[in-house]
PDB file of C-alpha atoms and ligand atoms in Angstrom:
ATOM      1  CA  MET R  81     -14.028 -16.666 -10.538  1.00  0.00           C
ATOM      2  CA  ALA R  82     -15.210 -13.249  -9.390  1.00  0.00           C
ATOM      3  CA  LEU R  83     -11.685 -12.243  -8.401  1.00  0.00           C
ATOM      4  CA  ILE R  84     -10.303 -13.134 -11.834  1.00  0.00           C
ATOM      5  CA  GLU R  85     -13.059 -11.155 -13.561  1.00  0.00           C
ATOM      6  CA  ASP R  86     -12.345  -8.165 -11.294  1.00  0.00           C
ATOM      7  CA  LEU R  87      -8.622  -8.374 -12.011  1.00  0.00           C
ATOM      8  CA  LYS R  88      -9.387  -8.380 -15.733  1.00  0.00           C
ATOM      9  CA  TRP R  89     -11.674  -5.371 -15.319  1.00  0.00           C
ATOM     10  CA  ARG R  90      -9.142  -3.304 -13.423  1.00  0.00           C
ATOM     11  CA  TYR R  91      -6.233  -1.559 -15.106  1.00  0.00           C
ATOM     12  CA  ALA R  92      -3.766   1.163 -14.201  1.00  0.00           C
ATOM     13  CA  THR R  93      -6.198   3.983 -14.881  1.00  0.00           C
ATOM     14  CA  LYS R  94      -4.480   6.874 -16.661  1.00  0.00           C
ATOM     15  CA  LYS R  95      -7.346   9.360 -16.655  1.00  0.00           C
ATOM     16  CA  MET R  96      -9.820   9.757 -13.845  1.00  0.00           C
ATOM     17  CA  ASN R  97     -13.008  11.820 -14.027  1.00  0.00           C
ATOM     18  CA  GLY R  98     -12.959  13.588 -10.660  1.00  0.00           C
ATOM     19  CA  LYS R  99     -16.075  11.814  -9.306  1.00  0.00           C
ATOM     20  CA  SER R 100     -16.092  10.934  -5.627  1.00  0.00           C
ATOM     21  CA  VAL R 101     -15.749   7.382  -4.412  1.00  0.00           C
ATOM     22  CA  PRO R 102     -18.395   6.783  -1.701  1.00  0.00           C
ATOM     23  CA  GLN R 103     -16.751   6.681   1.706  1.00  0.00           C
ATOM     24  CA  GLU R 104     -18.023   3.136   2.402  1.00  0.00           C
ATOM     25  CA  LYS R 105     -16.216   1.868  -0.700  1.00  0.00           C
ATOM     26  CA  ALA R 106     -12.992   3.627   0.281  1.00  0.00           C
ATOM     27  CA  ASP R 107     -13.385   2.154   3.768  1.00  0.00           C
ATOM     28  CA  TYR R 108     -13.871  -1.320   2.300  1.00  0.00           C
ATOM     29  CA  ILE R 109     -10.650  -0.967   0.300  1.00  0.00           C
ATOM     30  CA  LEU R 110      -8.798   0.242   3.401  1.00  0.00           C
ATOM     31  CA  GLU R 111     -10.185  -2.669   5.387  1.00  0.00           C
ATOM     32  CA  ALA R 112      -8.867  -5.069   2.743  1.00  0.00           C
ATOM     33  CA  ALA R 113      -5.461  -3.340   2.997  1.00  0.00           C
ATOM     34  CA  ARG R 114      -5.589  -3.646   6.794  1.00  0.00           C
ATOM     35  CA  LEU R 115      -6.280  -7.376   6.582  1.00  0.00           C
ATOM     36  CA  ALA R 116      -3.287  -8.120   4.344  1.00  0.00           C
ATOM     37  CA  PRO R 117      -0.733 -10.501   5.848  1.00  0.00           C
ATOM     38  CA  THR R 118       2.675  -9.168   6.884  1.00  0.00           C
ATOM     39  CA  SER R 119       5.826 -10.784   8.197  1.00  0.00           C
ATOM     40  CA  SER R 120       5.324 -11.631  11.892  1.00  0.00           C
ATOM     41  CA  GLY R 121       2.126  -9.560  11.693  1.00  0.00           C
ATOM     42  CA  LEU R 122       4.127  -6.393  12.305  1.00  0.00           C
ATOM     43  CA  GLN R 123       2.310  -4.220   9.736  1.00  0.00           C
ATOM     44  CA  PRO R 124       5.334  -1.908   9.670  1.00  0.00           C
ATOM     45  CA  PHE R 125       3.630   0.883   7.759  1.00  0.00           C
ATOM     46  CA  LYS R 126       0.838   3.447   7.828  1.00  0.00           C
ATOM     47  CA  ILE R 127      -1.652   4.403   5.158  1.00  0.00           C
ATOM     48  CA  PHE R 128      -2.473   8.077   4.695  1.00  0.00           C
ATOM     49  CA  VAL R 129      -5.747   8.843   2.927  1.00  0.00           C
ATOM     50  CA  ILE R 130      -5.614  12.256   1.311  1.00  0.00           C
ATOM     51  CA  SER R 131      -8.649  13.944  -0.172  1.00  0.00           C
ATOM     52  CA  ASN R 132      -7.671  17.559   0.560  1.00  0.00           C
ATOM     53  CA  LYS R 133      -7.610  19.251  -2.852  1.00  0.00           C
ATOM     54  CA  GLU R 134      -4.914  21.800  -1.947  1.00  0.00           C
ATOM     55  CA  LEU R 135      -2.622  19.083  -0.695  1.00  0.00           C
ATOM     56  CA  LEU R 136      -3.271  16.939  -3.784  1.00  0.00           C
ATOM     57  CA  GLU R 137      -2.298  19.929  -5.971  1.00  0.00           C
ATOM     58  CA  LYS R 138       1.006  20.088  -4.079  1.00  0.00           C
ATOM     59  CA  ILE R 139       1.604  16.352  -4.486  1.00  0.00           C
ATOM     60  CA  LYS R 140       0.944  16.306  -8.247  1.00  0.00           C
ATOM     61  CA  PRO R 141       4.298  17.850  -9.312  1.00  0.00           C
ATOM     62  CA  ILE R 142       6.077  15.478  -6.928  1.00  0.00           C
ATOM     63  CA  ALA R 143       4.383  12.617  -8.800  1.00  0.00           C
ATOM     64  CA  MET R 144       5.591  13.595 -12.265  1.00  0.00           C
ATOM     65  CA  GLY R 145       2.492  15.716 -12.862  1.00  0.00           C
ATOM     66  CA  GLN R 146       0.304  12.601 -13.134  1.00  0.00           C
ATOM     67  CA  SER R 147      -3.286  13.776 -13.465  1.00  0.00           C
ATOM     68  CA  GLN R 148      -4.745  10.943 -11.364  1.00  0.00           C
ATOM     69  CA  ILE R 149      -3.355  12.667  -8.271  1.00  0.00           C
ATOM     70  CA  THR R 150      -5.773  15.572  -8.600  1.00  0.00           C
ATOM     71  CA  ASP R 151      -8.576  13.742 -10.453  1.00  0.00           C
ATOM     72  CA  CYS R 152      -8.833  10.982  -7.871  1.00  0.00           C
ATOM     73  CA  SER R 153     -11.166  11.042  -4.930  1.00  0.00           C
ATOM     74  CA  HIS R 154      -8.863   9.532  -2.296  1.00  0.00           C
ATOM     75  CA  LEU R 155      -5.093   9.235  -2.569  1.00  0.00           C
ATOM     76  CA  LEU R 156      -3.648   6.392  -0.493  1.00  0.00           C
ATOM     77  CA  VAL R 157      -0.026   6.920   0.524  1.00  0.00           C
ATOM     78  CA  PHE R 158       1.650   3.780   1.836  1.00  0.00           C
ATOM     79  CA  ALA R 159       4.483   4.843   4.160  1.00  0.00           C
ATOM     80  CA  ALA R 160       6.745   2.272   5.786  1.00  0.00           C
ATOM     81  CA  TRP R 161       8.695   2.383   9.045  1.00  0.00           C
ATOM     82  CA  ASP R 162      12.143   3.877   8.532  1.00  0.00           C
ATOM     83  CA  ASP R 163      13.584   1.212  10.818  1.00  0.00           C
ATOM     84  CA  TYR R 164      12.674  -1.674  13.090  1.00  0.00           C
ATOM     85  CA  THR R 165      13.246  -0.847  16.742  1.00  0.00           C
ATOM     86  CA  LEU R 166      12.795  -2.903  19.855  1.00  0.00           C
ATOM     87  CA  GLU R 167      10.098  -0.456  20.903  1.00  0.00           C
ATOM     88  CA  ARG R 168       8.147  -0.765  17.666  1.00  0.00           C
ATOM     89  CA  ILE R 169       8.296  -4.560  17.696  1.00  0.00           C
ATOM     90  CA  THR R 170       7.379  -4.670  21.389  1.00  0.00           C
ATOM     91  CA  ASN R 171       4.359  -2.429  20.862  1.00  0.00           C
ATOM     92  CA  VAL R 172       2.917  -4.622  18.116  1.00  0.00           C
ATOM     93  CA  LEU R 173       3.642  -8.038  19.582  1.00  0.00           C
ATOM     94  CA  SER R 174       2.579  -7.127  23.132  1.00  0.00           C
ATOM     95  CA  GLU R 175      -0.784  -6.095  21.729  1.00  0.00           C
ATOM     96  CA  VAL R 176      -1.133  -9.318  19.709  1.00  0.00           C
ATOM     97  CA  TYR R 177      -0.397 -11.484  22.744  1.00  0.00           C
ATOM     98  CA  LYS R 178      -2.700  -9.393  24.931  1.00  0.00           C
ATOM     99  CA  GLU R 179      -5.574  -9.632  22.410  1.00  0.00           C
ATOM    100  CA  ARG R 180      -5.065 -13.389  22.219  1.00  0.00           C
ATOM    101  CA  GLN R 181      -4.870 -13.638  26.015  1.00  0.00           C
ATOM    102  CA  LEU R 182      -1.510 -15.373  25.827  1.00  0.00           C
ATOM    103  CA  PRO R 183       1.143 -15.109  28.573  1.00  0.00           C
ATOM    104  CA  GLU R 184       3.345 -12.013  28.638  1.00  0.00           C
ATOM    105  CA  ALA R 185       6.445 -14.175  29.022  1.00  0.00           C
ATOM    106  CA  GLN R 186       5.640 -15.849  25.719  1.00  0.00           C
ATOM    107  CA  ALA R 187       5.294 -12.407  24.080  1.00  0.00           C
ATOM    108  CA  GLN R 188       8.685 -11.393  25.480  1.00  0.00           C
ATOM    109  CA  GLN R 189      10.276 -14.555  24.091  1.00  0.00           C
ATOM    110  CA  HIS R 190       8.844 -13.807  20.658  1.00  0.00           C
ATOM    111  CA  ILE R 191       9.965 -10.158  20.832  1.00  0.00           C
ATOM    112  CA  ASP R 192      13.518 -11.158  21.813  1.00  0.00           C
ATOM    113  CA  GLN R 193      13.660 -13.690  19.020  1.00  0.00           C
ATOM    114  CA  LEU R 194      12.490 -11.205  16.373  1.00  0.00           C
ATOM    115  CA  TRP R 195      14.691  -8.377  17.601  1.00  0.00           C
ATOM    116  CA  GLY R 196      17.640 -10.769  17.698  1.00  0.00           C
ATOM    117  CA  MET R 197      16.985 -11.473  14.037  1.00  0.00           C
ATOM    118  CA  TYR R 198      16.215  -7.927  12.808  1.00  0.00           C
ATOM    119  CA  GLU R 199      18.710  -5.803  14.753  1.00  0.00           C
ATOM    120  CA  PRO R 200      21.905  -7.170  13.152  1.00  0.00           C
ATOM    121  CA  LEU R 201      20.451  -6.771   9.659  1.00  0.00           C
ATOM    122  CA  GLY R 202      20.748  -2.976   9.891  1.00  0.00           C
ATOM    123  CA  GLN R 203      18.568  -0.034   8.941  1.00  0.00           C
ATOM    124  CA  GLU R 204      18.838  -0.373   5.160  1.00  0.00           C
ATOM    125  CA  TRP R 205      17.607  -3.973   5.289  1.00  0.00           C
ATOM    126  CA  GLN R 206      14.887  -3.014   7.775  1.00  0.00           C
ATOM    127  CA  GLN R 207      13.617  -0.194   5.553  1.00  0.00           C
ATOM    128  CA  HIS R 208      13.577  -2.485   2.559  1.00  0.00           C
ATOM    129  CA  ASP R 209      11.723  -5.170   4.485  1.00  0.00           C
ATOM    130  CA  ALA R 210       9.149  -2.700   5.839  1.00  0.00           C
ATOM    131  CA  ALA R 211       8.563  -1.444   2.284  1.00  0.00           C
ATOM    132  CA  LYS R 212       7.987  -5.013   1.094  1.00  0.00           C
ATOM    133  CA  GLN R 213       5.327  -5.456   3.776  1.00  0.00           C
ATOM    134  CA  ALA R 214       3.650  -2.194   2.717  1.00  0.00           C
ATOM    135  CA  TYR R 215       3.562  -3.512  -0.858  1.00  0.00           C
ATOM    136  CA  LEU R 216       1.588  -6.552   0.291  1.00  0.00           C
ATOM    137  CA  SER R 217      -1.106  -4.309   1.705  1.00  0.00           C
ATOM    138  CA  PHE R 218      -0.994  -2.174  -1.460  1.00  0.00           C
ATOM    139  CA  GLY R 219      -1.517  -5.336  -3.560  1.00  0.00           C
ATOM    140  CA  VAL R 220      -4.568  -6.346  -1.590  1.00  0.00           C
ATOM    141  CA  ALA R 221      -5.966  -2.813  -1.891  1.00  0.00           C
ATOM    142  CA  ILE R 222      -5.579  -3.064  -5.682  1.00  0.00           C
ATOM    143  CA  ALA R 223      -7.513  -6.344  -5.683  1.00  0.00           C
ATOM    144  CA  ALA R 224     -10.353  -4.508  -4.003  1.00  0.00           C
ATOM    145  CA  ALA R 225     -11.266  -3.483  -7.560  1.00  0.00           C
ATOM    146  CA  GLU R 226     -14.303  -5.692  -6.933  1.00  0.00           C
ATOM    147  CA  GLN R 227     -15.849  -2.483  -5.580  1.00  0.00           C
ATOM    148  CA  LYS R 228     -15.708  -1.255  -9.180  1.00  0.00           C
ATOM    149  CA  VAL R 229     -13.484   1.541  -8.012  1.00  0.00           C
ATOM    150  CA  ASP R 230     -10.537   2.379 -10.237  1.00  0.00           C
ATOM    151  CA  ALA R 231      -7.054   2.694  -8.876  1.00  0.00           C
ATOM    152  CA  THR R 232      -3.650   3.479 -10.320  1.00  0.00           C
ATOM    153  CA  PRO R 233      -0.719   1.725  -8.685  1.00  0.00           C
ATOM    154  CA  MET R 234       1.869   4.492  -8.638  1.00  0.00           C
ATOM    155  CA  GLY R 235       5.591   4.388  -8.003  1.00  0.00           C
ATOM    156  CA  GLY R 236       6.342   7.393 -10.207  1.00  0.00           C
ATOM    157  CA  PHE R 237       6.968  10.006  -7.538  1.00  0.00           C
ATOM    158  CA  ASP R 238       9.845  11.476  -5.558  1.00  0.00           C
ATOM    159  CA  PRO R 239       9.653   9.835  -2.117  1.00  0.00           C
ATOM    160  CA  ALA R 240      12.069  12.291  -0.460  1.00  0.00           C
ATOM    161  CA  LYS R 241       9.968  15.274  -1.560  1.00  0.00           C
ATOM    162  CA  LEU R 242       6.712  13.630  -0.513  1.00  0.00           C
ATOM    163  CA  ASP R 243       8.203  12.711   2.872  1.00  0.00           C
ATOM    164  CA  GLU R 244       9.164  16.344   3.335  1.00  0.00           C
ATOM    165  CA  LEU R 245       5.726  17.644   2.332  1.00  0.00           C
ATOM    166  CA  LEU R 246       3.856  15.231   4.604  1.00  0.00           C
ATOM    167  CA  GLU R 247       6.541  15.492   7.329  1.00  0.00           C
ATOM    168  CA  LEU R 248       6.771  11.717   7.377  1.00  0.00           C
ATOM    169  CA  ASN R 249      10.290  11.729   8.826  1.00  0.00           C
ATOM    170  CA  LYS R 250       8.900  13.175  12.049  1.00  0.00           C
ATOM    171  CA  LEU R 251       6.783  10.025  12.303  1.00  0.00           C
ATOM    172  CA  GLY R 252       9.652   7.671  11.478  1.00  0.00           C
ATOM    173  CA  LEU R 253       8.094   6.828   8.113  1.00  0.00           C
ATOM    174  CA  ARG R 254       9.098   6.884   4.448  1.00  0.00           C
ATOM    175  CA  SER R 255       6.645   6.949   1.557  1.00  0.00           C
ATOM    176  CA  VAL R 256       6.797   3.803  -0.531  1.00  0.00           C
ATOM    177  CA  VAL R 257       3.981   3.733  -3.057  1.00  0.00           C
ATOM    178  CA  LEU R 258       0.749   5.571  -3.951  1.00  0.00           C
ATOM    179  CA  LEU R 259      -2.730   4.449  -4.902  1.00  0.00           C
ATOM    180  CA  PRO R 260      -5.170   7.067  -6.187  1.00  0.00           C
ATOM    181  CA  LEU R 261      -8.783   5.813  -6.055  1.00  0.00           C
ATOM    182  CA  GLY R 262     -11.414   7.179  -8.388  1.00  0.00           C
ATOM    183  CA  TYR R 263     -13.274   6.487 -11.600  1.00  0.00           C
ATOM    184  CA  ARG R 264     -11.987   6.104 -15.145  1.00  0.00           C
ATOM    185  CA  GLU R 265     -12.759   8.780 -17.764  1.00  0.00           C
ATOM    186  CA  VAL R 266     -13.253   6.311 -20.598  1.00  0.00           C
ATOM    187  CA  GLU R 267     -13.239   8.816 -23.478  1.00  0.00           C
ATOM    188  CA  ASN R 268      -9.879  10.319 -22.471  1.00  0.00           C
ATOM    189  CA  ASP R 269      -7.985   7.281 -21.213  1.00  0.00           C
ATOM    190  CA  TRP R 270      -5.581   5.858 -23.799  1.00  0.00           C
ATOM    191  CA  LEU R 271      -5.195   2.586 -21.893  1.00  0.00           C
ATOM    192  CA  VAL R 272      -8.779   1.658 -21.162  1.00  0.00           C
ATOM    193  CA  ASN R 273      -9.435  -0.329 -24.349  1.00  0.00           C
ATOM    194  CA  LEU R 274      -5.982  -1.798 -24.855  1.00  0.00           C
ATOM    195  CA  LYS R 275      -5.475  -5.516 -24.301  1.00  0.00           C
ATOM    196  CA  LYS R 276      -4.257  -6.604 -20.916  1.00  0.00           C
ATOM    197  CA  VAL R 277      -0.901  -8.265 -21.545  1.00  0.00           C
ATOM    198  CA  ARG R 278       0.642 -10.714 -19.110  1.00  0.00           C
ATOM    199  CA  ALA R 279       3.330 -13.409 -19.266  1.00  0.00           C
ATOM    200  CA  ALA R 280       1.947 -16.739 -20.431  1.00  0.00           C
ATOM    201  CA  LYS R 281       1.289 -19.213 -17.636  1.00  0.00           C
ATOM    202  CA  GLU R 282       4.024 -21.551 -18.924  1.00  0.00           C
ATOM    203  CA  ASP R 283       6.566 -18.706 -18.801  1.00  0.00           C
ATOM    204  CA  LEU R 284       5.497 -17.567 -15.349  1.00  0.00           C
ATOM    205  CA  VAL R 285       4.769 -20.831 -13.578  1.00  0.00           C
ATOM    206  CA  THR R 286       7.076 -23.802 -13.219  1.00  0.00           C
ATOM    207  CA  GLU R 287       5.402 -26.853 -11.770  1.00  0.00           C
ATOM    208  CA  ILE R 288       7.552 -29.222  -9.767  1.00  0.00           C
ATOM    209  CA  ALA R 289       5.440 -32.296  -8.963  1.00  0.00           C
TER     210      ALA R 289
HETATM  211  C1  LIG I 405       4.677  -0.560  -8.080  1.00  0.00           C
HETATM  212  C2  LIG I 405       4.003  -0.015  -9.301  1.00  0.00           C
HETATM  213  C3  LIG I 405       4.283   1.263  -9.712  1.00  0.00           C
HETATM  214  C4  LIG I 405       3.604   1.812 -10.810  1.00  0.00           C
HETATM  215  N1  LIG I 405       3.772   3.135 -11.130  1.00  0.00           N
HETATM  216  C5  LIG I 405       2.932   3.717 -12.040  1.00  0.00           C
HETATM  217  C6  LIG I 405       2.913   5.125 -12.208  1.00  0.00           C
HETATM  218  O1  LIG I 405       3.634   5.878 -11.568  1.00  0.00           O
HETATM  219  N2  LIG I 405       2.032   5.638 -13.101  1.00  0.00           N
HETATM  220  C7  LIG I 405       1.163   4.849 -13.822  1.00  0.00           C
HETATM  221  O2  LIG I 405       0.369   5.386 -14.597  1.00  0.00           O
HETATM  222  N3  LIG I 405       1.178   3.497 -13.691  1.00  0.00           N
HETATM  223  C8  LIG I 405       2.025   2.923 -12.801  1.00  0.00           C
HETATM  224  N4  LIG I 405       2.002   1.554 -12.606  1.00  0.00           N
HETATM  225  C9  LIG I 405       1.091   0.755 -13.412  1.00  0.00           C
HETATM  226  C10 LIG I 405       1.766  -0.361 -14.233  1.00  0.00           C
HETATM  227  O3  LIG I 405       2.432   0.174 -15.337  1.00  0.00           O
HETATM  228  C11 LIG I 405       0.690  -1.359 -14.635  1.00  0.00           C
HETATM  229  O4  LIG I 405       0.116  -1.897 -13.472  1.00  0.00           O
HETATM  230  C12 LIG I 405       1.211  -2.489 -15.514  1.00  0.00           C
HETATM  231  O5  LIG I 405       1.688  -2.005 -16.737  1.00  0.00           O
HETATM  232  C13 LIG I 405       0.144  -3.542 -15.748  1.00  0.00           C
HETATM  233  O6  LIG I 405      -0.975  -2.962 -16.355  1.00  0.00           O
HETATM  234  P1  LIG I 405      -2.437  -2.962 -15.698  1.00  0.00           P
HETATM  235  O7  LIG I 405      -2.273  -2.575 -14.252  1.00  0.00           O
HETATM  236  O8  LIG I 405      -3.189  -1.933 -16.469  1.00  0.00           O
HETATM  237  O9  LIG I 405      -3.005  -4.336 -15.814  1.00  0.00           O
HETATM  238  C14 LIG I 405       2.692   1.002 -11.539  1.00  0.00           C
HETATM  239  C15 LIG I 405       2.456  -0.301 -11.111  1.00  0.00           C
HETATM  240  C16 LIG I 405       3.066  -0.802 -10.008  1.00  0.00           C
HETATM  241  C17 LIG I 405       2.701  -2.197  -9.552  1.00  0.00           C
END
């Protein structure tokens, strides 16, 4: 029940008050994001946590001037791999098999199987897939509203410009989605008291028994 109550409490905060989120709460949210499931456990993305005020000022115009960018305490930038490579897949899976103390040959078999599947699908598909995985982590971070930290899921920004500013291309990454963390400024937020509207269960869910 607690999760449902937290999801009702949270909303896409439009006005934040500039107060700092304690580092342990930000860390908790990042830990939740880290624990999100991803396809084959690849976690094909990085999360940048930006609290530098000068940098946030530069990001704001790239994000349609949205005030949460500079009024937040931590800005999470989810940036996905710009492609799947044999090297990237090998790095992740070798580590997984090593941590689990499983045979290297088994890891190699898994790597070959995955690469055999991903390589022919091409870079565009790979980028799209990596972005989908980043979104899973982003979703879990949003659910970490149980910390009573506000967050605005944010797709309203120019990814090419943000990639250039953060030099993400040098790292083989592309920005996908943003999540400013902070606290709502109740008196100046037009959304805070409006009803949360969602599709009715019968429209959203089809049960096939
Ligand atoms: C991927 C994504 C991108 C979004 N982009 C923005 C955005 O750029 N700015 C904003 O204020 N809200 C943004 N939203 C918030 C949605 O409009 C909001 O989550 C939705 O209307 C449901 O309302 P609620 O989150 O308040 O329950 C985005 C949400 C998602 C999931």
